[in-house]
CSV table of C-alpha atoms in Angstrom, one decimal:
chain,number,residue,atom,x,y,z
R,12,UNK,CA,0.0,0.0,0.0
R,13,UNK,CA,1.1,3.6,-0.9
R,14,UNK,CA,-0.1,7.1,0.8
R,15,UNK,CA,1.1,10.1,-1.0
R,16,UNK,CA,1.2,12.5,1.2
R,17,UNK,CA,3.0,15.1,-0.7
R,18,UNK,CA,1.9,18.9,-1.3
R,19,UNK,CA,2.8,21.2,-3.7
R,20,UNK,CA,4.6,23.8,-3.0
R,21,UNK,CA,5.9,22.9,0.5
R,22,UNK,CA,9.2,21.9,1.8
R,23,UNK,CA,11.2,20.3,5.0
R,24,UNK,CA,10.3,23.6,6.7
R,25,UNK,CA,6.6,23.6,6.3
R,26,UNK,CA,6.2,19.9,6.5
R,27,UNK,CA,7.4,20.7,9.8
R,28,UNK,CA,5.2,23.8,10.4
R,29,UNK,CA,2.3,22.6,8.9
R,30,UNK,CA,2.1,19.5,11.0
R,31,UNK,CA,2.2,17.8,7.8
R,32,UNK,CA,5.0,15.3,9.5
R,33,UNK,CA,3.2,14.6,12.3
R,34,UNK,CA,0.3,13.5,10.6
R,35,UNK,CA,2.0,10.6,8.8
R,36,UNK,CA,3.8,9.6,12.0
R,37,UNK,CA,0.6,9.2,13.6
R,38,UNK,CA,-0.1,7.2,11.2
R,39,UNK,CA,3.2,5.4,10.6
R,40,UNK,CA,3.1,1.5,11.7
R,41,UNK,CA,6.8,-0.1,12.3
R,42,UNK,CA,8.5,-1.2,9.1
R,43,UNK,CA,6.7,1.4,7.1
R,44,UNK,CA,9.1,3.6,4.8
R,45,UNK,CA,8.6,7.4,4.4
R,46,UNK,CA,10.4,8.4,1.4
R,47,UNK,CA,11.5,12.1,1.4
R,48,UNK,CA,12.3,14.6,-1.3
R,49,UNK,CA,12.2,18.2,-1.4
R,50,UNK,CA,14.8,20.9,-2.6
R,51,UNK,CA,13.1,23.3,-4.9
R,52,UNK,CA,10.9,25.6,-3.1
R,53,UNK,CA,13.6,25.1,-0.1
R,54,UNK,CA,15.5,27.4,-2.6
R,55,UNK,CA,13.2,30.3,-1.3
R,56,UNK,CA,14.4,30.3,1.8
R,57,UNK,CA,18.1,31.4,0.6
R,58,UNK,CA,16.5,34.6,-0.9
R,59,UNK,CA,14.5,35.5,1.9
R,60,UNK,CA,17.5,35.1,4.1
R,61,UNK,CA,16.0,32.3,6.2
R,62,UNK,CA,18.1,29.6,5.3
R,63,UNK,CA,20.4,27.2,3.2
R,64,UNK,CA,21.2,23.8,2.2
R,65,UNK,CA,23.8,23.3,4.5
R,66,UNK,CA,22.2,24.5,7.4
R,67,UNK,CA,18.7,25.1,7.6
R,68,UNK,CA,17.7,22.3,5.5
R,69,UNK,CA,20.0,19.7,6.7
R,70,UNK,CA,18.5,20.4,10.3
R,71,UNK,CA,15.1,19.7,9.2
R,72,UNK,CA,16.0,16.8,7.0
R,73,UNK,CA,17.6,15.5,10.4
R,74,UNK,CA,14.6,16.7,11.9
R,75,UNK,CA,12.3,14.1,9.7
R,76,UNK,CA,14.7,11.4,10.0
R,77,UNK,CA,14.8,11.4,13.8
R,78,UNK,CA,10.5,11.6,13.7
R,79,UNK,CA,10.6,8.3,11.4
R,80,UNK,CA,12.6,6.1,13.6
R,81,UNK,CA,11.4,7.1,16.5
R,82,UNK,CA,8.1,5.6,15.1
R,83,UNK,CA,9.8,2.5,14.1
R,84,UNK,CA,9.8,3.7,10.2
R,85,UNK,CA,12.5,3.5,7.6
R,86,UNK,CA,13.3,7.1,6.5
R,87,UNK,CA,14.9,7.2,2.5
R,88,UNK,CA,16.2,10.4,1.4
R,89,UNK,CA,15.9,11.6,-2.4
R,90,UNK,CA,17.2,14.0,-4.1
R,91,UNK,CA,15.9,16.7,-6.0
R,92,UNK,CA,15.3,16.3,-9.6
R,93,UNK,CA,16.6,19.0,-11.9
R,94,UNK,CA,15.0,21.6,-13.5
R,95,UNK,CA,15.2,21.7,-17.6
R,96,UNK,CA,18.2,23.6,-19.0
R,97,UNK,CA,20.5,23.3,-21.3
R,98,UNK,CA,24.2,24.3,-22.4
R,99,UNK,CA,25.4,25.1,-25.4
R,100,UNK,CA,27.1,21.3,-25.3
R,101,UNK,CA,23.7,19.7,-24.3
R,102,UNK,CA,24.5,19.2,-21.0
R,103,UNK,CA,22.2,20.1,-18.1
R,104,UNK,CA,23.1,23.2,-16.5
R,105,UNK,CA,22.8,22.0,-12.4
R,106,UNK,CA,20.1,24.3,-10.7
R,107,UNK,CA,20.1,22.4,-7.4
R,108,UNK,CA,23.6,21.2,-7.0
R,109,UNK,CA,24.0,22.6,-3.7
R,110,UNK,CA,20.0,21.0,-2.4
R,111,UNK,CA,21.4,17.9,-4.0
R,112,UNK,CA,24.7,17.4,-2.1
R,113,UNK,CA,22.5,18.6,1.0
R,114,UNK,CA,20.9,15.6,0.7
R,115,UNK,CA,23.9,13.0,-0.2
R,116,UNK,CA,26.0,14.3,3.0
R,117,UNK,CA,22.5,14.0,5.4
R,118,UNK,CA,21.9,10.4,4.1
R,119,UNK,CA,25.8,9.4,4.6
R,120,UNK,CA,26.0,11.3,7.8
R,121,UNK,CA,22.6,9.3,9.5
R,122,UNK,CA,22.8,6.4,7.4
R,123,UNK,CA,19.4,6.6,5.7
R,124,UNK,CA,19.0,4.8,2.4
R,125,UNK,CA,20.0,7.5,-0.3
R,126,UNK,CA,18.4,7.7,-4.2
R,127,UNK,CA,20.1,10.4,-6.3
R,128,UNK,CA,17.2,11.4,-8.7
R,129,UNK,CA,18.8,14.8,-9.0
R,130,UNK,CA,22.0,12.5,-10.8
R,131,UNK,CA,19.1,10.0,-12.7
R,132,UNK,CA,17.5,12.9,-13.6
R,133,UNK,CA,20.0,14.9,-16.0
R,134,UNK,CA,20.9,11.5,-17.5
R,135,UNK,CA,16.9,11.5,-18.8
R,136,UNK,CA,17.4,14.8,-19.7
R,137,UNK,CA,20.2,14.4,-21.5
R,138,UNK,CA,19.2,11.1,-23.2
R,139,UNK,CA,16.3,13.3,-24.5
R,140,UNK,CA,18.4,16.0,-25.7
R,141,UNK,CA,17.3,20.1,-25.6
R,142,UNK,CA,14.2,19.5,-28.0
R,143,UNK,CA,13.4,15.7,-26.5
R,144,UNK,CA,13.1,16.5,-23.7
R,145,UNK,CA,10.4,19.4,-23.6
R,146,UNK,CA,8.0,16.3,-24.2
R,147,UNK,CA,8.7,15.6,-20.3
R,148,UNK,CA,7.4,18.5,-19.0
R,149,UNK,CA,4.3,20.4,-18.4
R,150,UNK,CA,2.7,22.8,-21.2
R,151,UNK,CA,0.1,24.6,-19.1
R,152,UNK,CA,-0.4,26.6,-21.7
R,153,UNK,CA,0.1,26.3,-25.9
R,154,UNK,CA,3.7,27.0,-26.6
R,155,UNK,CA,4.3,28.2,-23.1
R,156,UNK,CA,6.5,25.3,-21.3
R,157,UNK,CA,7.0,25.0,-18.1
R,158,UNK,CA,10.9,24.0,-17.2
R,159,UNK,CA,10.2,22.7,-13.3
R,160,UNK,CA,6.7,20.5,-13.3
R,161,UNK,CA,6.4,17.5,-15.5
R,162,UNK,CA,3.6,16.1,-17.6
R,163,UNK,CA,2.7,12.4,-17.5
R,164,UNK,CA,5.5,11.2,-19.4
R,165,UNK,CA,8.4,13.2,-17.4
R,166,UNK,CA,6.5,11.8,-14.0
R,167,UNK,CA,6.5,8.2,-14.9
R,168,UNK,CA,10.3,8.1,-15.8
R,169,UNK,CA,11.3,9.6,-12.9
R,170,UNK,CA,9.0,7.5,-10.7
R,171,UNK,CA,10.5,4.2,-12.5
R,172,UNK,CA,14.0,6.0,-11.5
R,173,UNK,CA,13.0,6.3,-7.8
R,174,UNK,CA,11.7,2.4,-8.1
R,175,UNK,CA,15.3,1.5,-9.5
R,176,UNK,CA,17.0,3.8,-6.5
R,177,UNK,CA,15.1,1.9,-3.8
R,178,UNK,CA,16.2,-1.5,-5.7
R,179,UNK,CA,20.0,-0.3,-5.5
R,180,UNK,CA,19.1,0.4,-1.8
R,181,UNK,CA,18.1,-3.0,-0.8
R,182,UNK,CA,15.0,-1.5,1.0
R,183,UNK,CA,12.6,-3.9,2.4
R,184,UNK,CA,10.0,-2.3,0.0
R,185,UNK,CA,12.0,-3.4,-2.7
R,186,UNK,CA,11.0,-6.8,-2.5
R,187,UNK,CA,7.8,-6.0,-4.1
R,188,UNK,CA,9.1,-4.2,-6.9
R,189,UNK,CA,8.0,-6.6,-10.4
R,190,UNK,CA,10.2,-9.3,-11.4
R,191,UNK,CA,10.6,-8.0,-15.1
R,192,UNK,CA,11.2,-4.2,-13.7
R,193,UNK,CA,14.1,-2.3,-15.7
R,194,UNK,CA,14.9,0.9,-16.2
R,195,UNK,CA,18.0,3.1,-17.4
R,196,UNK,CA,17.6,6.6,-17.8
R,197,UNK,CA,20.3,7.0,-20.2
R,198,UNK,CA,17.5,5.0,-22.6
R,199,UNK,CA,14.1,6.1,-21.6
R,200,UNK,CA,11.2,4.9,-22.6
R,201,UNK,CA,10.3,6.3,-26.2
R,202,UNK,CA,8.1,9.2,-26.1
R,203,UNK,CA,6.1,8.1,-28.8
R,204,UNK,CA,4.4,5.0,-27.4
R,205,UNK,CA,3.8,6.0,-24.3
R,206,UNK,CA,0.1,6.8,-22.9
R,207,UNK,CA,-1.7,6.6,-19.7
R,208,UNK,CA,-5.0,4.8,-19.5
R,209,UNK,CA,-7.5,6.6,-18.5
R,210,UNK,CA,-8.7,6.2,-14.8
R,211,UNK,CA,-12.7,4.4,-14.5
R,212,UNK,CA,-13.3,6.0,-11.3
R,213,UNK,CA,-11.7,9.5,-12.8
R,214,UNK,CA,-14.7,12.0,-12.2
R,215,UNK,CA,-15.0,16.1,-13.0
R,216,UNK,CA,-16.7,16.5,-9.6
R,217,UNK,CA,-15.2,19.9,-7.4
R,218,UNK,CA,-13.7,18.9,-4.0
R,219,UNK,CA,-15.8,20.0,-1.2
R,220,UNK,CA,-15.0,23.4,0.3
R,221,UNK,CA,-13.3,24.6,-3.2
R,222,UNK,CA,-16.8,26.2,-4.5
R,223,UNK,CA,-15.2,29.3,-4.1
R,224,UNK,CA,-12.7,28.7,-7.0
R,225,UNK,CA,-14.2,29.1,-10.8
């Protein structure tokens, strides 16, 4: 069984805040895993003068880790996954190098299982290329692209990339990852045939208490 309990726009510092952490604690059962990523709205905080990778965001990492286990959980640690930019070479030009490394050194220094999607994630970008790869990421608009969120296609490849990371991990969890499961991000799946069935319980209906938004 998996809860997502992620939120857009938040970070370590409001899942903190927010009570967001404590809420899946309470719910946490030993053995469960709580797997962790955050990094780009974190990147806020540096402007505002309220923080940084290495300090303010380590704590808090630190601060999640220490919640997990003392709920008998497994806590796994993820990188962020980069934003889309290009050199003139076709490399990805690193936006959350810094966020990233964060990350690596708080996994090494509490030994928590570690997946670096930020790494995984400019190989699939790169594989793709500057043109490929606009087809992973959102178009909220026509012809107006959007360079941080991904569509369905850019969301499933770097889902499969945190399934492979937890394999390399040798977390519990792992052991009910597919037999046939492969992935390599350096050969993604092709654009072209891939499509997402449509959900039978999908339904247009407004949440309740969001009348006030047309």
């Amino acid at each position: 069984a998996v809860a997502n309990h992620g939120e857009s726009g938040e970070t370590y510092r409001d899942s903190l805040a927010r009570r967001r952490l404590d809420k899946i604690v309470s719910l946490m059962k030993p053995g469960d895993m709580l797997v962790m990523q955050f990094g780009h709205n974190d990147q806020k905080q540096i402007k505002a003068g309220k923080g940084g990778p290495f300090t303010t965001y380590k704590a808090e990492i630190k601060a999640h880790v220490d919640a997990v286990r003392a709920h008998g959980g497994l806590p796994v640690i993820v990188s962020s996954m980069e934003r889309r930019g290009f050199d003139a070479a076709g490399h990805v030009i690193p936006s959350l190098k810094d966020y990233a490394e964060a990350a690596r050194q708080s996994a090494h220094e509490l030994d928590v299982p570690f997946i670096d999607l930020n790494a995984m994630s400019k190989t699939f970008y790169e594989a793709l290329g500057p043109e490929g790869s606009k087809a992973a990421f959102a178009e909220p608009a026509p012809g107006r692209l959007e360079n941080t969120h991904h569509d369905s296609y850019g969301s499933y490849e770097l889902a499969k990339a945190v399934v492979l990371g937890l394999r390399a991990a040798g977390v519990p969890a792992a052991a009910f990852i597919v037999d046939d499961f492969a992935f390599d991000p350096a050969h993604p799946d092709p654009v072209a045939t891939f499509a997402v069935p449509p959900s039978p319980r999908r339904t247009d209906q407004r949440p309740l208490g969001d009348e006030g938004h047309k």
